[in-house]
PDB file of C-alpha atoms in Angstrom:
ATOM      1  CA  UNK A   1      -1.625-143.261  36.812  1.00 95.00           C
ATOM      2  CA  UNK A   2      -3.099-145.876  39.332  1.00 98.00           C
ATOM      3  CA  UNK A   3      -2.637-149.192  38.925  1.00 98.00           C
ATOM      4  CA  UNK A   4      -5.573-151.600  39.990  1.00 98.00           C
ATOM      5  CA  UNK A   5      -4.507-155.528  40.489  1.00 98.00           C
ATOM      6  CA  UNK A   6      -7.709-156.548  39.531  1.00 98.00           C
ATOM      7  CA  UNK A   7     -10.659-159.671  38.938  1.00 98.00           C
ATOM      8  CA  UNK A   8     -13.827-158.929  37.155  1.00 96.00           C
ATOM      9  CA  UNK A   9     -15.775-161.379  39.428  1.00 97.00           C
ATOM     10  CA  UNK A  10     -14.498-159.788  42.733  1.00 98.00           C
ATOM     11  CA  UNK A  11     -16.931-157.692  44.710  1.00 98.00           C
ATOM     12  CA  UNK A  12     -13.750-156.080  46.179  1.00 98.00           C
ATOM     13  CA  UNK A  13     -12.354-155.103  42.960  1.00 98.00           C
ATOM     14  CA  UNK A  14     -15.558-153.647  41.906  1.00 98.00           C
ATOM     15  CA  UNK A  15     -16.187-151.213  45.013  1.00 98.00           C
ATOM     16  CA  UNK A  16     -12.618-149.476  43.928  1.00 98.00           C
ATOM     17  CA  UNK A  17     -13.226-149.885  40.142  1.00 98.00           C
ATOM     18  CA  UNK A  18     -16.690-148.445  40.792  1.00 98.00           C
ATOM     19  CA  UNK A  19     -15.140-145.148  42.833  1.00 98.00           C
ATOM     20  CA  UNK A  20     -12.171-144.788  40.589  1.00 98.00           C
ATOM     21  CA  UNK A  21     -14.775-144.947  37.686  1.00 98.00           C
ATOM     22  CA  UNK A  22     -17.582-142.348  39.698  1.00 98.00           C
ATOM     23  CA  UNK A  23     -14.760-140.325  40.176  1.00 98.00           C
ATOM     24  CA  UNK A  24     -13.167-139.830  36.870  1.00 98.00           C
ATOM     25  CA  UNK A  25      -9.902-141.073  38.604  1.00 98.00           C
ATOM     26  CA  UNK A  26      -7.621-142.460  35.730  1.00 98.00           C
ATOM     27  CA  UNK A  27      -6.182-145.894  36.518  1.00 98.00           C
ATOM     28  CA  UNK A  28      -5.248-149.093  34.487  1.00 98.00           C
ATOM     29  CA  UNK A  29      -6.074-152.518  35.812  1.00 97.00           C
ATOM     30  CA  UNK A  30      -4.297-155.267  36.329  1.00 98.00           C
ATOM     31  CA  UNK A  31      -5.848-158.470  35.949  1.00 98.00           C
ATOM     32  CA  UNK A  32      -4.862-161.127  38.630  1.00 98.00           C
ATOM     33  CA  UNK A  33      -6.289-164.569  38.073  1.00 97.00           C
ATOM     34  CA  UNK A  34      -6.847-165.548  41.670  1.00 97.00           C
ATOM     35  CA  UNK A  35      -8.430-168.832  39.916  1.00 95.00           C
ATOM     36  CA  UNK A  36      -5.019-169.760  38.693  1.00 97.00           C
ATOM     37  CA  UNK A  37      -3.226-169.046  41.609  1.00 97.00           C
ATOM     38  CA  UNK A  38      -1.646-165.735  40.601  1.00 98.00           C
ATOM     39  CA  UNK A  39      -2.280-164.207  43.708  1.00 98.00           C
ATOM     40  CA  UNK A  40      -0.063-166.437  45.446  1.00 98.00           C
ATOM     41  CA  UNK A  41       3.113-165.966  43.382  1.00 98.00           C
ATOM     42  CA  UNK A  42       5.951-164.629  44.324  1.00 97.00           C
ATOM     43  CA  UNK A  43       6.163-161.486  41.791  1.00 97.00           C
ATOM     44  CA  UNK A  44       2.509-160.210  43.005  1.00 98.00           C
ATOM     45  CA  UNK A  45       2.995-161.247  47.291  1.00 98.00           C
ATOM     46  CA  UNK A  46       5.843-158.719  46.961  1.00 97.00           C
ATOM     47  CA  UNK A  47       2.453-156.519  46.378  1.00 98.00           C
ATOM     48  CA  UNK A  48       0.093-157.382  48.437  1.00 98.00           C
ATOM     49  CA  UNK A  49       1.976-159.994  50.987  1.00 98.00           C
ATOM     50  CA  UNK A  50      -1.582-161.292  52.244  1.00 97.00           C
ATOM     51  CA  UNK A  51      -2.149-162.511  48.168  1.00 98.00           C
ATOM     52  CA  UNK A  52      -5.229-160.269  47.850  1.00 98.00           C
ATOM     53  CA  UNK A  53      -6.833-158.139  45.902  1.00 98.00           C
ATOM     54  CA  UNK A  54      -7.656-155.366  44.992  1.00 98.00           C
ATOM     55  CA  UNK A  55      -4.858-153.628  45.690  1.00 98.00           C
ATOM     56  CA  UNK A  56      -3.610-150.443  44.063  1.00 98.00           C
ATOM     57  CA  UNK A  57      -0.583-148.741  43.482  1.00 98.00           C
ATOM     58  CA  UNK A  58      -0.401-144.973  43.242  1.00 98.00           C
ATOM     59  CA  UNK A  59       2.543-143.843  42.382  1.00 97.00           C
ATOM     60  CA  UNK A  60       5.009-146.566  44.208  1.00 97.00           C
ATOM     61  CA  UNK A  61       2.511-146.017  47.335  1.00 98.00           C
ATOM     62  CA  UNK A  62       0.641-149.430  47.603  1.00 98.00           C
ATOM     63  CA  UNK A  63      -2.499-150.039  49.280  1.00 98.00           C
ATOM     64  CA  UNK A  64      -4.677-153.057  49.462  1.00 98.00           C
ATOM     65  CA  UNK A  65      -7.755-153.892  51.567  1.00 98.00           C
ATOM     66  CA  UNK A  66     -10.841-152.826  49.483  1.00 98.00           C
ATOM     67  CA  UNK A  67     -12.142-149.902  52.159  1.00 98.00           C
ATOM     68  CA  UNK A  68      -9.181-149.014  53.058  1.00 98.00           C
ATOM     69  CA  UNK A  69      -8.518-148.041  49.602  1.00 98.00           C
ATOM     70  CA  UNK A  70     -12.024-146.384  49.029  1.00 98.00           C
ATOM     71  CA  UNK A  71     -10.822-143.829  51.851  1.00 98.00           C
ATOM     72  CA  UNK A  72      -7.448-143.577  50.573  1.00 98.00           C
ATOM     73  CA  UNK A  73      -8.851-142.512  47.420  1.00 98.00           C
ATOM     74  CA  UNK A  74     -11.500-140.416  48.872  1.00 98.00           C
ATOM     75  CA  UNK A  75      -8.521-138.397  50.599  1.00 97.00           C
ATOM     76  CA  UNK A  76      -5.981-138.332  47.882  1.00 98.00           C
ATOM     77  CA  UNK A  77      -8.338-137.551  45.340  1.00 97.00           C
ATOM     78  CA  UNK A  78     -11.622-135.484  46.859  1.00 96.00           C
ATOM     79  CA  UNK A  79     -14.632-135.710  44.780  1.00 95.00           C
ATOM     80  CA  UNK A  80     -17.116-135.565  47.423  1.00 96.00           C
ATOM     81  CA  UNK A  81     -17.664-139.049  48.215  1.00 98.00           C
ATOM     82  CA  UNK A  82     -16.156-138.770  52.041  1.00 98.00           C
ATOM     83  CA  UNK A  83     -17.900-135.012  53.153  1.00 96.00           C
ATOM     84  CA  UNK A  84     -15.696-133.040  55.562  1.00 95.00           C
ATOM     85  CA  UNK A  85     -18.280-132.980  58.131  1.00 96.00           C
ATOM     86  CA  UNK A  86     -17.203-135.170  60.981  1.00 98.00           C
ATOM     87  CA  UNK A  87     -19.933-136.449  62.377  1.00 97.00           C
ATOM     88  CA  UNK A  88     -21.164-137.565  58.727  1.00 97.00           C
ATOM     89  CA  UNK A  89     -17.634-139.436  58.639  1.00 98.00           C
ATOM     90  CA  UNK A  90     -17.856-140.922  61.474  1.00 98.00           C
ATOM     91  CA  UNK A  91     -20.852-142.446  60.115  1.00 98.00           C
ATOM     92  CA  UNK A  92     -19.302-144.011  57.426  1.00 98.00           C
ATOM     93  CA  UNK A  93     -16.505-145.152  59.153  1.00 98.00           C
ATOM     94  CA  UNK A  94     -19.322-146.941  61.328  1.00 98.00           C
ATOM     95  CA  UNK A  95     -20.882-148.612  58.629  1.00 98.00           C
ATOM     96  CA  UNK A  96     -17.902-149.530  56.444  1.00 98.00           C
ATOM     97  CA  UNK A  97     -16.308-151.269  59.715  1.00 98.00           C
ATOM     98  CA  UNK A  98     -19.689-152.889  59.821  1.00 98.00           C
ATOM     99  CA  UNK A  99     -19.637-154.019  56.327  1.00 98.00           C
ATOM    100  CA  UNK A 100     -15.998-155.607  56.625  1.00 98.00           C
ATOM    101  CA  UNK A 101     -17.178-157.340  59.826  1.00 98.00           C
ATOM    102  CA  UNK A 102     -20.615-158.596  59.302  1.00 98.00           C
ATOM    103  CA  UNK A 103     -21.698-158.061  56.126  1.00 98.00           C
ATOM    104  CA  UNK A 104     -19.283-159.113  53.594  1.00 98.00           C
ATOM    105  CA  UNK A 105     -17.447-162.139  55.063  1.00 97.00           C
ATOM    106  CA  UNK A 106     -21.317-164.078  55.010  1.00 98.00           C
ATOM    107  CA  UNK A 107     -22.555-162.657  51.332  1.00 98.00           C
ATOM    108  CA  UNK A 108     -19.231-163.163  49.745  1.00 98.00           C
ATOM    109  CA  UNK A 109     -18.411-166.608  51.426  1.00 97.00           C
ATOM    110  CA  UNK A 110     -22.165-167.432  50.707  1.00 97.00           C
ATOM    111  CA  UNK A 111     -21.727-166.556  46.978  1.00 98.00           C
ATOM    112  CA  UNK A 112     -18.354-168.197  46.865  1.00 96.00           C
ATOM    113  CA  UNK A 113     -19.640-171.429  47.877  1.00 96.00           C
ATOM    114  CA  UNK A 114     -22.312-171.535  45.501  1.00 96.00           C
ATOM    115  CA  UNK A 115     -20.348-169.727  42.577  1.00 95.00           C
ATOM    116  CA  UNK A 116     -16.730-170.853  42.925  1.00 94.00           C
ATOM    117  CA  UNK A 117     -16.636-174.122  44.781  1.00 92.00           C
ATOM    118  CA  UNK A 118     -16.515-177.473  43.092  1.00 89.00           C
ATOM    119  CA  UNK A 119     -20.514-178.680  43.021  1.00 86.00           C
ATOM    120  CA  UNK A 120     -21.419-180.935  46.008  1.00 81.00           C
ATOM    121  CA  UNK A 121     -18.144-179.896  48.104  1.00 83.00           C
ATOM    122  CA  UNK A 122     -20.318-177.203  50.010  1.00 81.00           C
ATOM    123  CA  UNK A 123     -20.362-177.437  54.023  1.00 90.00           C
ATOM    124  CA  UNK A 124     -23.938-177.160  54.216  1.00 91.00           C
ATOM    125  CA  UNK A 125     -23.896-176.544  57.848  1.00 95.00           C
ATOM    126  CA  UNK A 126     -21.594-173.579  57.175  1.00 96.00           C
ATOM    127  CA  UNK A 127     -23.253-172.300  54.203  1.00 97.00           C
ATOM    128  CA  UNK A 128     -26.662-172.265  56.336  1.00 97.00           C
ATOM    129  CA  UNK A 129     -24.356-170.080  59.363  1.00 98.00           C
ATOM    130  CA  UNK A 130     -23.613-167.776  56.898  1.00 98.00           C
ATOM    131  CA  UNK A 131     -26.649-167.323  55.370  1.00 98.00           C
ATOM    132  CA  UNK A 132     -28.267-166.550  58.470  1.00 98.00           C
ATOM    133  CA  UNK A 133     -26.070-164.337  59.444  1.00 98.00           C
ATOM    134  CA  UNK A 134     -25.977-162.516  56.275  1.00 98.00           C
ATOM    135  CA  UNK A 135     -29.889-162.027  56.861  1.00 98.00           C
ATOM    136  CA  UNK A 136     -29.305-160.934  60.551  1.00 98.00           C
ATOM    137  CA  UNK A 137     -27.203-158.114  58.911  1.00 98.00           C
ATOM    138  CA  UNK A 138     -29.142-157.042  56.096  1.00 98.00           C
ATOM    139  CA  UNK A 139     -32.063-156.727  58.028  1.00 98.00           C
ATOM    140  CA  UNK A 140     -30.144-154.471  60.524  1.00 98.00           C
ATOM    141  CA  UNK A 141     -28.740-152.412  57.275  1.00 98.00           C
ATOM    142  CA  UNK A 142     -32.932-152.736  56.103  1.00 98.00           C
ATOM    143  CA  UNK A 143     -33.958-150.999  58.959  1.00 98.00           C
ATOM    144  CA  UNK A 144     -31.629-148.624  59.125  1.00 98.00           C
ATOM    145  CA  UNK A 145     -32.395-147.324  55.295  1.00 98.00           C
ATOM    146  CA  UNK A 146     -36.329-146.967  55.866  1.00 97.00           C
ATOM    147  CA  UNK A 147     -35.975-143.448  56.054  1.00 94.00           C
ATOM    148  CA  UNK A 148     -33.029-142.830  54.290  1.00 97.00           C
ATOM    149  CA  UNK A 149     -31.633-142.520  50.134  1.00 97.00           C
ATOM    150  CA  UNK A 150     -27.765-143.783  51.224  1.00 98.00           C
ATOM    151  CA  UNK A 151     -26.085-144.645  54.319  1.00 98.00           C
ATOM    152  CA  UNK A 152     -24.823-141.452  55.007  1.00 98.00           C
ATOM    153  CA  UNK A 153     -27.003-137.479  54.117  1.00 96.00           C
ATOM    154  CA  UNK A 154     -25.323-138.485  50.300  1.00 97.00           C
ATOM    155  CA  UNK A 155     -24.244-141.212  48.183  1.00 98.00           C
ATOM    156  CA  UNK A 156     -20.421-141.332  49.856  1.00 98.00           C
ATOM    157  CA  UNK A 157     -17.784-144.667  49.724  1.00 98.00           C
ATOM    158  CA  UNK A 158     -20.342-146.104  52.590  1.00 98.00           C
ATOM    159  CA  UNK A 159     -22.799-147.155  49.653  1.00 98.00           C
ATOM    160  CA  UNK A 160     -20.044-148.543  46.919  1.00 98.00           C
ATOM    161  CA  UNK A 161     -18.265-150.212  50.027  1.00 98.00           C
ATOM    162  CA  UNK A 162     -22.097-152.766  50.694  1.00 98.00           C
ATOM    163  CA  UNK A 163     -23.169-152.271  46.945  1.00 98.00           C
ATOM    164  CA  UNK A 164     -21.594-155.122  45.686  1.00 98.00           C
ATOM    165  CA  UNK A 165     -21.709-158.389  47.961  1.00 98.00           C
ATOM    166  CA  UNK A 166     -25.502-157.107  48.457  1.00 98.00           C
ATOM    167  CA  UNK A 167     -25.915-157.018  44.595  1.00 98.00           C
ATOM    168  CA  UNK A 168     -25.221-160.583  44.157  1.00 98.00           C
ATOM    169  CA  UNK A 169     -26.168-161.611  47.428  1.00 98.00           C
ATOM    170  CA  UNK A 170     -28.758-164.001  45.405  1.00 98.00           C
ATOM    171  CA  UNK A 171     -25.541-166.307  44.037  1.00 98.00           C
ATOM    172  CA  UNK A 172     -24.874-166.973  47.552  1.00 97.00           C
ATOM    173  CA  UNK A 173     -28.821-167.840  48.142  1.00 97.00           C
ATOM    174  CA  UNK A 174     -29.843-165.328  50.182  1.00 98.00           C
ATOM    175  CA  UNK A 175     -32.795-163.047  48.225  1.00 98.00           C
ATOM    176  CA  UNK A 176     -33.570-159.977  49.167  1.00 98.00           C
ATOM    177  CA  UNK A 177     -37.259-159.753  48.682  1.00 97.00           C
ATOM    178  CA  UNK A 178     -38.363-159.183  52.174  1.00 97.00           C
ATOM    179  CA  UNK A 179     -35.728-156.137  52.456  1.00 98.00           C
ATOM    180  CA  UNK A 180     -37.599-152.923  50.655  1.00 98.00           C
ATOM    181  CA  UNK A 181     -35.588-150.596  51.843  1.00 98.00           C
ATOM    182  CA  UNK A 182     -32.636-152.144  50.262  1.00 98.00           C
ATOM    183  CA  UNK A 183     -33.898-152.786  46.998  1.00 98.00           C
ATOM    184  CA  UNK A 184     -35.166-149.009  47.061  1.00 98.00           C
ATOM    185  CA  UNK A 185     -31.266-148.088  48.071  1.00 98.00           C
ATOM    186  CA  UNK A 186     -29.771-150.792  45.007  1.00 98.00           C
ATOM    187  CA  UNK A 187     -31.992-148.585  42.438  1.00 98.00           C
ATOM    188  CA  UNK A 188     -30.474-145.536  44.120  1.00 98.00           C
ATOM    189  CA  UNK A 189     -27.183-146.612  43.976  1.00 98.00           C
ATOM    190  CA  UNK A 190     -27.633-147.785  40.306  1.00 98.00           C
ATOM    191  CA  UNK A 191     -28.920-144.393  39.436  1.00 98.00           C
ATOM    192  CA  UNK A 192     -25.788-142.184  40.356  1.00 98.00           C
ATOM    193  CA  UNK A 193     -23.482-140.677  38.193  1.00 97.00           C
ATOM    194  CA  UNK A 194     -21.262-142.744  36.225  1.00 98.00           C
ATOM    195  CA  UNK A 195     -22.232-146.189  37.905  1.00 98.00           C
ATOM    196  CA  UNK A 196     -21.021-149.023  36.048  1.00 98.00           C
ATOM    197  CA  UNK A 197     -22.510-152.395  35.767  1.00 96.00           C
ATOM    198  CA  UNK A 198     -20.989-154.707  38.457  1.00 94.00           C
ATOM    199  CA  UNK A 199     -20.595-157.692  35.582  1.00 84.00           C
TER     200      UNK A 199
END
């Protein structure tokens, strides 16, 4: 059985709880209390060395870095949420890079500012950089989804990779009202089979 190492208030966690759940994938998780300082420990660093999570072990093989394991899983376990179509996964390659590299490092340093940092310690100049660049991005992803249900011709790991830090992109102060086309694509995404609420 797969083993998540796990937090109910990561984004991270939740793309890979969310596939392994859409899936029917059995796994156990783990809680780590990041919070606490678990992460950093030596016990779970002989895990994940960078003190991250999620990570997941399948069978002895570990894997951490939250896309990386949505493909790992999508290859090890095929349900139909990476197509065998090439230029459909080169797509979502595309657009999962994307998300690592300019989508989720502004919404989830956004929301952890406003969420998880001690009140008044915010760097307001920084939190202002990253919400504007978190709005530069969505409105790319925005336009991109006006004529289109998901990111790829089906709902695939491309979707439950942006889902979450886009979900609660509002604790980090940056609303979504002007973006249509994404709100269309959250009710979408809620409306699969097997979603789970995010918290």
């Amino acid at each position: 059985m797969i083993k998540l190492y796990d937090h109910n208030l990561s984004g991270n966690c939740f793309k890979v709880r969310l596939l392994l759940t859409q899936a029917q994938i059995e796994f156990e998780s783990a809680v780590v209390d990041v919070f606490t300082g678990e992460n950093k420990l030596d016990k779970y660093l002989k895990i994940n060395p960078a003190a991250k999570i999620p990570c997941i072990d399948d069978n002895g093989l570990l894997v951490w870095e939250s896309n990386a394991i949505l493909l790992y899983l999508s290859e090890a376990y095929p349900k139909g949420y990476l197509p065998d179509d090439i230029n459909s996964r080169a797509n979502i390659y595309k657009w999962m890079f994307f998300n690592k590299t300019s989508v989720d490092p502004y919404l989830a340093k956004a929301r952890a500012m406003l969420k998880f940092y001690p009140k008044g310690s915010e760097n307001l100049d920084e939190l202002n950089f990253l919400q504007n660049e978190g709005n530069k991005s969505l409105a790319i992803i925005d336009n991109y989804l006006k004529d289109r249900t998901f990111f790829d011709d089906k709902y695939s790991i491309a979707d439950i990779a942006f889902y979450p830090y886009i979900k609660l992109s509002y604790e980090g102060d940056i609303l979504l009202d002007k973006y249509k086309n994404i709100i269309n694509w959250i009710n979408k995404v809620e409306s699969t089979k097997n979603f789970i609420e995010i918290y």
